[in-house]
Short mmCIF file of C-alpha atoms in Angstrom, two decimals:
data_model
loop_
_atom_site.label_atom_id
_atom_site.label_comp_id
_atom_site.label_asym_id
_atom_site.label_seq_id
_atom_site.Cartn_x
_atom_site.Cartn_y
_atom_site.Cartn_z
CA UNK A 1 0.00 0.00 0.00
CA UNK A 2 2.68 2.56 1.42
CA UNK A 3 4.87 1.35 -2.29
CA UNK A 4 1.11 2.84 -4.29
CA UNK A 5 0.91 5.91 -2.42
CA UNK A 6 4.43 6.72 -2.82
CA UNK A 7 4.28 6.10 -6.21
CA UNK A 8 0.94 8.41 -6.24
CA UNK A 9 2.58 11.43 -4.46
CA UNK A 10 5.53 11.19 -6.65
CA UNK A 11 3.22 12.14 -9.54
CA UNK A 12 1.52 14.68 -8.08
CA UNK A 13 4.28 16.66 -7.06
CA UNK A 14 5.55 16.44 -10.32
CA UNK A 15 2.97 17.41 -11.95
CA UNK A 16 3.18 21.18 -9.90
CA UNK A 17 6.80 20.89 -10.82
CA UNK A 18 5.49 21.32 -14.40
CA UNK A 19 3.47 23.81 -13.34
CA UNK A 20 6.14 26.18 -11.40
CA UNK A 21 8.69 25.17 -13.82
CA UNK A 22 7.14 26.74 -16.29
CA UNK A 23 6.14 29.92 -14.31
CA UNK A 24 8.35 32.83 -15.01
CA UNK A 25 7.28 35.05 -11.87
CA UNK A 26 7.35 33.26 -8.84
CA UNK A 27 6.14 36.54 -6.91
CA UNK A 28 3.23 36.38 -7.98
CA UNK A 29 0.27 36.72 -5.28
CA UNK A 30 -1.97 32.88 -4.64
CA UNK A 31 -5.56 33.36 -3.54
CA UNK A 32 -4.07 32.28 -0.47
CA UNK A 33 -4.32 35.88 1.42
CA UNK A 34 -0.59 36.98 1.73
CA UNK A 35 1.34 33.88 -0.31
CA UNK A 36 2.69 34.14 -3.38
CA UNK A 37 3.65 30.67 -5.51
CA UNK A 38 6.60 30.84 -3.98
CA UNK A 39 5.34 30.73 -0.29
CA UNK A 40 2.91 27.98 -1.66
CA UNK A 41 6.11 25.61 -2.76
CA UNK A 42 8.08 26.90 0.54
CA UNK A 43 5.52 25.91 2.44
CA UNK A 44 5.68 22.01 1.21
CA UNK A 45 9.60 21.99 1.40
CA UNK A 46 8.93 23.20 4.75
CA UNK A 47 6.32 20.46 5.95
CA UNK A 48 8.46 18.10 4.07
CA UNK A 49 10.88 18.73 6.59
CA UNK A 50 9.29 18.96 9.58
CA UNK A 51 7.96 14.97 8.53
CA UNK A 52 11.50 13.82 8.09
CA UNK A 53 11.92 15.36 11.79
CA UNK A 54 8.77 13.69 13.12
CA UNK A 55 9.96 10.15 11.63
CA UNK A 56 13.16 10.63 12.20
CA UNK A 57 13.57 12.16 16.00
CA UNK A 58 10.23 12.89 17.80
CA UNK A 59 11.70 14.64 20.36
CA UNK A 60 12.97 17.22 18.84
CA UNK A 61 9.58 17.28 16.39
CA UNK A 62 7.80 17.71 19.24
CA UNK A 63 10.09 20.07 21.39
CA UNK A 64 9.56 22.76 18.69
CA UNK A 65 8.34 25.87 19.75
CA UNK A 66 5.14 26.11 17.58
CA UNK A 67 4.45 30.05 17.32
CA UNK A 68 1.00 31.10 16.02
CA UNK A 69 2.84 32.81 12.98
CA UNK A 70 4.90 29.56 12.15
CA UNK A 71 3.19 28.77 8.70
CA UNK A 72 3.48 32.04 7.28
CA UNK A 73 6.99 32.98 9.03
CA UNK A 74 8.20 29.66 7.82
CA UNK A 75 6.64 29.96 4.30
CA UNK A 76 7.84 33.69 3.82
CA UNK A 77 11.43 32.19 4.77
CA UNK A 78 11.38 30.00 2.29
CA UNK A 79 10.25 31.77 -0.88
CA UNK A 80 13.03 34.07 -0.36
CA UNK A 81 15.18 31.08 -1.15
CA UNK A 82 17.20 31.29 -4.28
CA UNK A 83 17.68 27.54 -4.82
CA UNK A 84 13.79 26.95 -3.62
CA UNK A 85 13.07 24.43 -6.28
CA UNK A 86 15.76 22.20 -6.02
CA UNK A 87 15.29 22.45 -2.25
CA UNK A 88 11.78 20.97 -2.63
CA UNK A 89 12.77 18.82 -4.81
CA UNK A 90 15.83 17.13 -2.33
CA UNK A 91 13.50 17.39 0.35
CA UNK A 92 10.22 15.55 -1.33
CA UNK A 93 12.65 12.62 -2.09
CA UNK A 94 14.30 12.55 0.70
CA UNK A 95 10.85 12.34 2.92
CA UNK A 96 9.63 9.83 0.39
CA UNK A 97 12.88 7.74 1.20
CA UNK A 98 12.28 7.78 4.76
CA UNK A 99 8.33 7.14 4.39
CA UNK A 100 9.17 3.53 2.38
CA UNK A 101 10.93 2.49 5.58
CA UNK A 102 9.42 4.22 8.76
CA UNK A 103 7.46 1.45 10.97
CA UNK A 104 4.68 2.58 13.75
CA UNK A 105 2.95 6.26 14.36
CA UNK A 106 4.96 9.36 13.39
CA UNK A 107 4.11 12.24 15.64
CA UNK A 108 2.48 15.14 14.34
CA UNK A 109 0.75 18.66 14.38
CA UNK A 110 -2.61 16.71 14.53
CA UNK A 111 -3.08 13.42 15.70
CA UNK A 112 -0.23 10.82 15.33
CA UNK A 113 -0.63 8.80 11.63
CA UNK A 114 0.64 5.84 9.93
CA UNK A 115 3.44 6.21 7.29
CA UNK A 116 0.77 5.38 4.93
CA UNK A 117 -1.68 8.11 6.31
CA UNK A 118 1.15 10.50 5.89
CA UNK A 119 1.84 9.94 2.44
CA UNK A 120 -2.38 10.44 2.31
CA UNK A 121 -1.80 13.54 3.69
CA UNK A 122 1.34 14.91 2.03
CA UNK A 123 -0.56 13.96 -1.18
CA UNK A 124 -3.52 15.99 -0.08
CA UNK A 125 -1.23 18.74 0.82
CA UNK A 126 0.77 18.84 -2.47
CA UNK A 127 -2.42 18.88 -4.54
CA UNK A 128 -4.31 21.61 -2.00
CA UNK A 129 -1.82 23.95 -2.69
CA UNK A 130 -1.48 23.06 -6.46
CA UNK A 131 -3.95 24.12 -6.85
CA UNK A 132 -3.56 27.78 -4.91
CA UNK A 133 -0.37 27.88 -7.93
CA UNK A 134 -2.84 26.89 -10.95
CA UNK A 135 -5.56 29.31 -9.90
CA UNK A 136 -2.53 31.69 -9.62
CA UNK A 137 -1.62 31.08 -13.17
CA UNK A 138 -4.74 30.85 -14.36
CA UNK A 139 -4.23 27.01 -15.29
CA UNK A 140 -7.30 24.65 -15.25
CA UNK A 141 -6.03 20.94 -14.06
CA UNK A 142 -7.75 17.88 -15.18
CA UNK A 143 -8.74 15.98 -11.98
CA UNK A 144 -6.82 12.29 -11.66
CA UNK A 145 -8.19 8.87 -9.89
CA UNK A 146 -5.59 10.68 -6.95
CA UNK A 147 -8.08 12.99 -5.53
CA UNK A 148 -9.45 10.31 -4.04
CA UNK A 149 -6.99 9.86 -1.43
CA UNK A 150 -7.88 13.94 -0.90
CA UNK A 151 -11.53 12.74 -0.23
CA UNK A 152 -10.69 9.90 1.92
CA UNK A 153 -8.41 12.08 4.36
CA UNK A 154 -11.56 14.36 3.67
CA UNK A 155 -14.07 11.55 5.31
CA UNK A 156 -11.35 10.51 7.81
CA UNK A 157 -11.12 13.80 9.68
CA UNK A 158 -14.95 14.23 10.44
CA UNK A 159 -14.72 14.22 14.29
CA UNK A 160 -11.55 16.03 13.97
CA UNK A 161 -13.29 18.89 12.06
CA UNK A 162 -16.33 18.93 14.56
CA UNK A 163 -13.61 19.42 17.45
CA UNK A 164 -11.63 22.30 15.83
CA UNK A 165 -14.58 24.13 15.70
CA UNK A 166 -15.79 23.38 19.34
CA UNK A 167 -18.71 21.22 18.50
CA UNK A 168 -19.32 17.76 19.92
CA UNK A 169 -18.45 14.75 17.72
CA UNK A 170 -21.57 13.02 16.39
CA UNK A 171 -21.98 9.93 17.44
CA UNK A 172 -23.66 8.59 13.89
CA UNK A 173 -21.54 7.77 10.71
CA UNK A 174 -22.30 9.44 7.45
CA UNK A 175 -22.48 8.22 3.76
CA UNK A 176 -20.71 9.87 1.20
CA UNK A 177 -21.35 8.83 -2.09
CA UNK A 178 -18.51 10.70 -5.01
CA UNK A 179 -18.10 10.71 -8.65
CA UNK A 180 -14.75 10.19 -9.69
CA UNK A 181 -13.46 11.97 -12.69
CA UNK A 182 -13.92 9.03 -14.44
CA UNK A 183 -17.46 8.79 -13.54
CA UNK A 184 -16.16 5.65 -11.06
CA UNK A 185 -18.08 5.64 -7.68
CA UNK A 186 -16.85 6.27 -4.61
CA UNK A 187 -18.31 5.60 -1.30
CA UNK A 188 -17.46 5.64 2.29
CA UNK A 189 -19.75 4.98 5.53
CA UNK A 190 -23.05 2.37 5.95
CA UNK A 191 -25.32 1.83 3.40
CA UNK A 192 -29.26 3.36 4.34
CA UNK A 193 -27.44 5.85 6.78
CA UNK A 194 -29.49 8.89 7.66
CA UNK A 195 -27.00 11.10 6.96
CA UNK A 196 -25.79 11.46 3.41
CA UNK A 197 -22.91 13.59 1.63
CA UNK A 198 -22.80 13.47 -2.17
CA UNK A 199 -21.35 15.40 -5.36
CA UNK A 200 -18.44 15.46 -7.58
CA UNK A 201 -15.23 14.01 -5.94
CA UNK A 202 -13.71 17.40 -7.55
CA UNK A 203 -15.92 19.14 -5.59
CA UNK A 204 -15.46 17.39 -2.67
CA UNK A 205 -11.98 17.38 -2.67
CA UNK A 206 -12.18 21.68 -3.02
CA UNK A 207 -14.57 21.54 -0.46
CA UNK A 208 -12.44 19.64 2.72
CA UNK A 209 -9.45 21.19 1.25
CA UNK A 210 -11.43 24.70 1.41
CA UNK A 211 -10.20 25.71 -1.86
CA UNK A 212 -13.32 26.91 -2.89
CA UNK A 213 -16.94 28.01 -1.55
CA UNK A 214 -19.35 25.82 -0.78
CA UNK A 215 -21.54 27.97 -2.89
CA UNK A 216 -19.65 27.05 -6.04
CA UNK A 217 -20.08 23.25 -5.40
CA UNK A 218 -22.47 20.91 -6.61
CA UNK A 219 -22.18 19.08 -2.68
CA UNK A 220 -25.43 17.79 -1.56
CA UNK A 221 -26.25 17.03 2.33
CA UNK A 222 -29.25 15.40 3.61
CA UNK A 223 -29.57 14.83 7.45
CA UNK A 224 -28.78 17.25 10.62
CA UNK A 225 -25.02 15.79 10.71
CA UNK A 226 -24.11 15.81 7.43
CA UNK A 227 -25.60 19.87 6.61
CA UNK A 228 -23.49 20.60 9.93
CA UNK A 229 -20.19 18.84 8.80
CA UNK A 230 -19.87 20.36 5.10
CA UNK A 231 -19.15 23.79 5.65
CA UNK A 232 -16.58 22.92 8.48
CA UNK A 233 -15.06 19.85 6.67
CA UNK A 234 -10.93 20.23 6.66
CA UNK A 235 -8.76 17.48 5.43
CA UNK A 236 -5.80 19.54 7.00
CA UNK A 237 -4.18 19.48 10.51
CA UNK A 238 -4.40 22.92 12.76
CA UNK A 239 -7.06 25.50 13.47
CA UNK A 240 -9.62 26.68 10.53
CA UNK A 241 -8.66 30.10 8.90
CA UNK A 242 -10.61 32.90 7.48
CA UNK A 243 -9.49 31.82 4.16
CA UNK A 244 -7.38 29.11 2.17
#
């Protein structure tokens, strides 16, 4: 599984390499408030690091002092970086290297995760803010079978989403039925539940990865759960923001 993923976030990262490659002006302003596309790939070299620290000596991931400005500090740092690209690049395969072997949970900003739930996320990372460069650039992607593991991570952090936000976690599972981009379905949760999420897997993926309104989605959600999870949905570790 961990040798699929892998394999999976190997081809999504290249395929913003493409994208930045190709970008003359790396100054120029995201719709992330404040980031630029090089904050955006700063950002990921930076997170790719701090996962090589949290599989590689916990302590010291964990003995961090984690300021409230640490993700734009950290991101600002790094687009001022000369040699930013190939910095990504060394550190994307180096954390890939040290995902293929790492055994048990790796610590981390959220909830400890499996190397496999890692790679989930650092896929759902390297696409969410792909996407803040294409929409930058003005760049339309055509979805791949990958946003799936964006959904799943999506599904996966229900209760976490409800606790950011200071609500009790519901204590009944919801359905959520996607269309993949290949018009494959895609389901997680029981069968006949009350509580129902459907739509485009696109859409879905936007909408836990808060890359777009839920206004602009064509997300359904039927039962008192389900209407309260989908605008609070977050496939990302850390506090909701007032924007991406």
């Amino acid at each position: 599984m961990i040798t699929e993923l892998l394999a999976d976030l190997d081809a999504e990262s290249r395929e913003l390499d493409d994208l930045v490659t190709g970008a003359e002006d790396w100054s120029l302003p995201t719709p992330a408030e404040g980031w630029t596309i090089g904050h955006q790939i700063g950002h990921l070299m930076w997170t790719d690091k701090a996962a090589i620290l949290a599989i590689t000596d916990p302590e010291a991931f964990q003995a961090q002092p984690l300021t409230g400005d640490i993700v734009d500090r950290t991101a600002a740092e790094a687009a001022a970086l000369p040699n930013l690209l190939a910095l990504w690049r060394d550190s994307r395969a180096a954390l890939r290297e040290h995902l293929a072997r790492a055994e048990g949970k790796i610590v981390w900003f959220g909830p400890p995760m499996s190397p496999a739930s890692m790679a989930t996320a650092r896929i759902m990372e390297t696409w969410a803010h792909g996407q803040d460069v294409a929409d930058a650039l003005g760049v339309v992607r055509e979805p791949t079978a990958r946003i799936r593991h964006v959904c799943h991570i999506g599904v996966r952090t229900i209760g976490f989403a409800f606790l950011l936000n200071g609500l009790a976690v519901p204590d009944v599972e919801v359905r959520v039925e996607l269309t993949g981009p290949g018009g494959e379905s895609w389901v997680w949760g029981p069968e006949g539940a009350a509580n129902r999420v459907s739509g485009p897997a696109l859409d879905f993926a936007w909408l836990v990865t808060q890359r777009r309104s839920r206004k602009e989605l064509a997300i359904e959600a039927v039962g008192e759960v389900a209407e309260q999870w989908v605008p609070i949905a977050q496939a990302f570790a850390g506090p909701p923001g007032g924007g991406r």
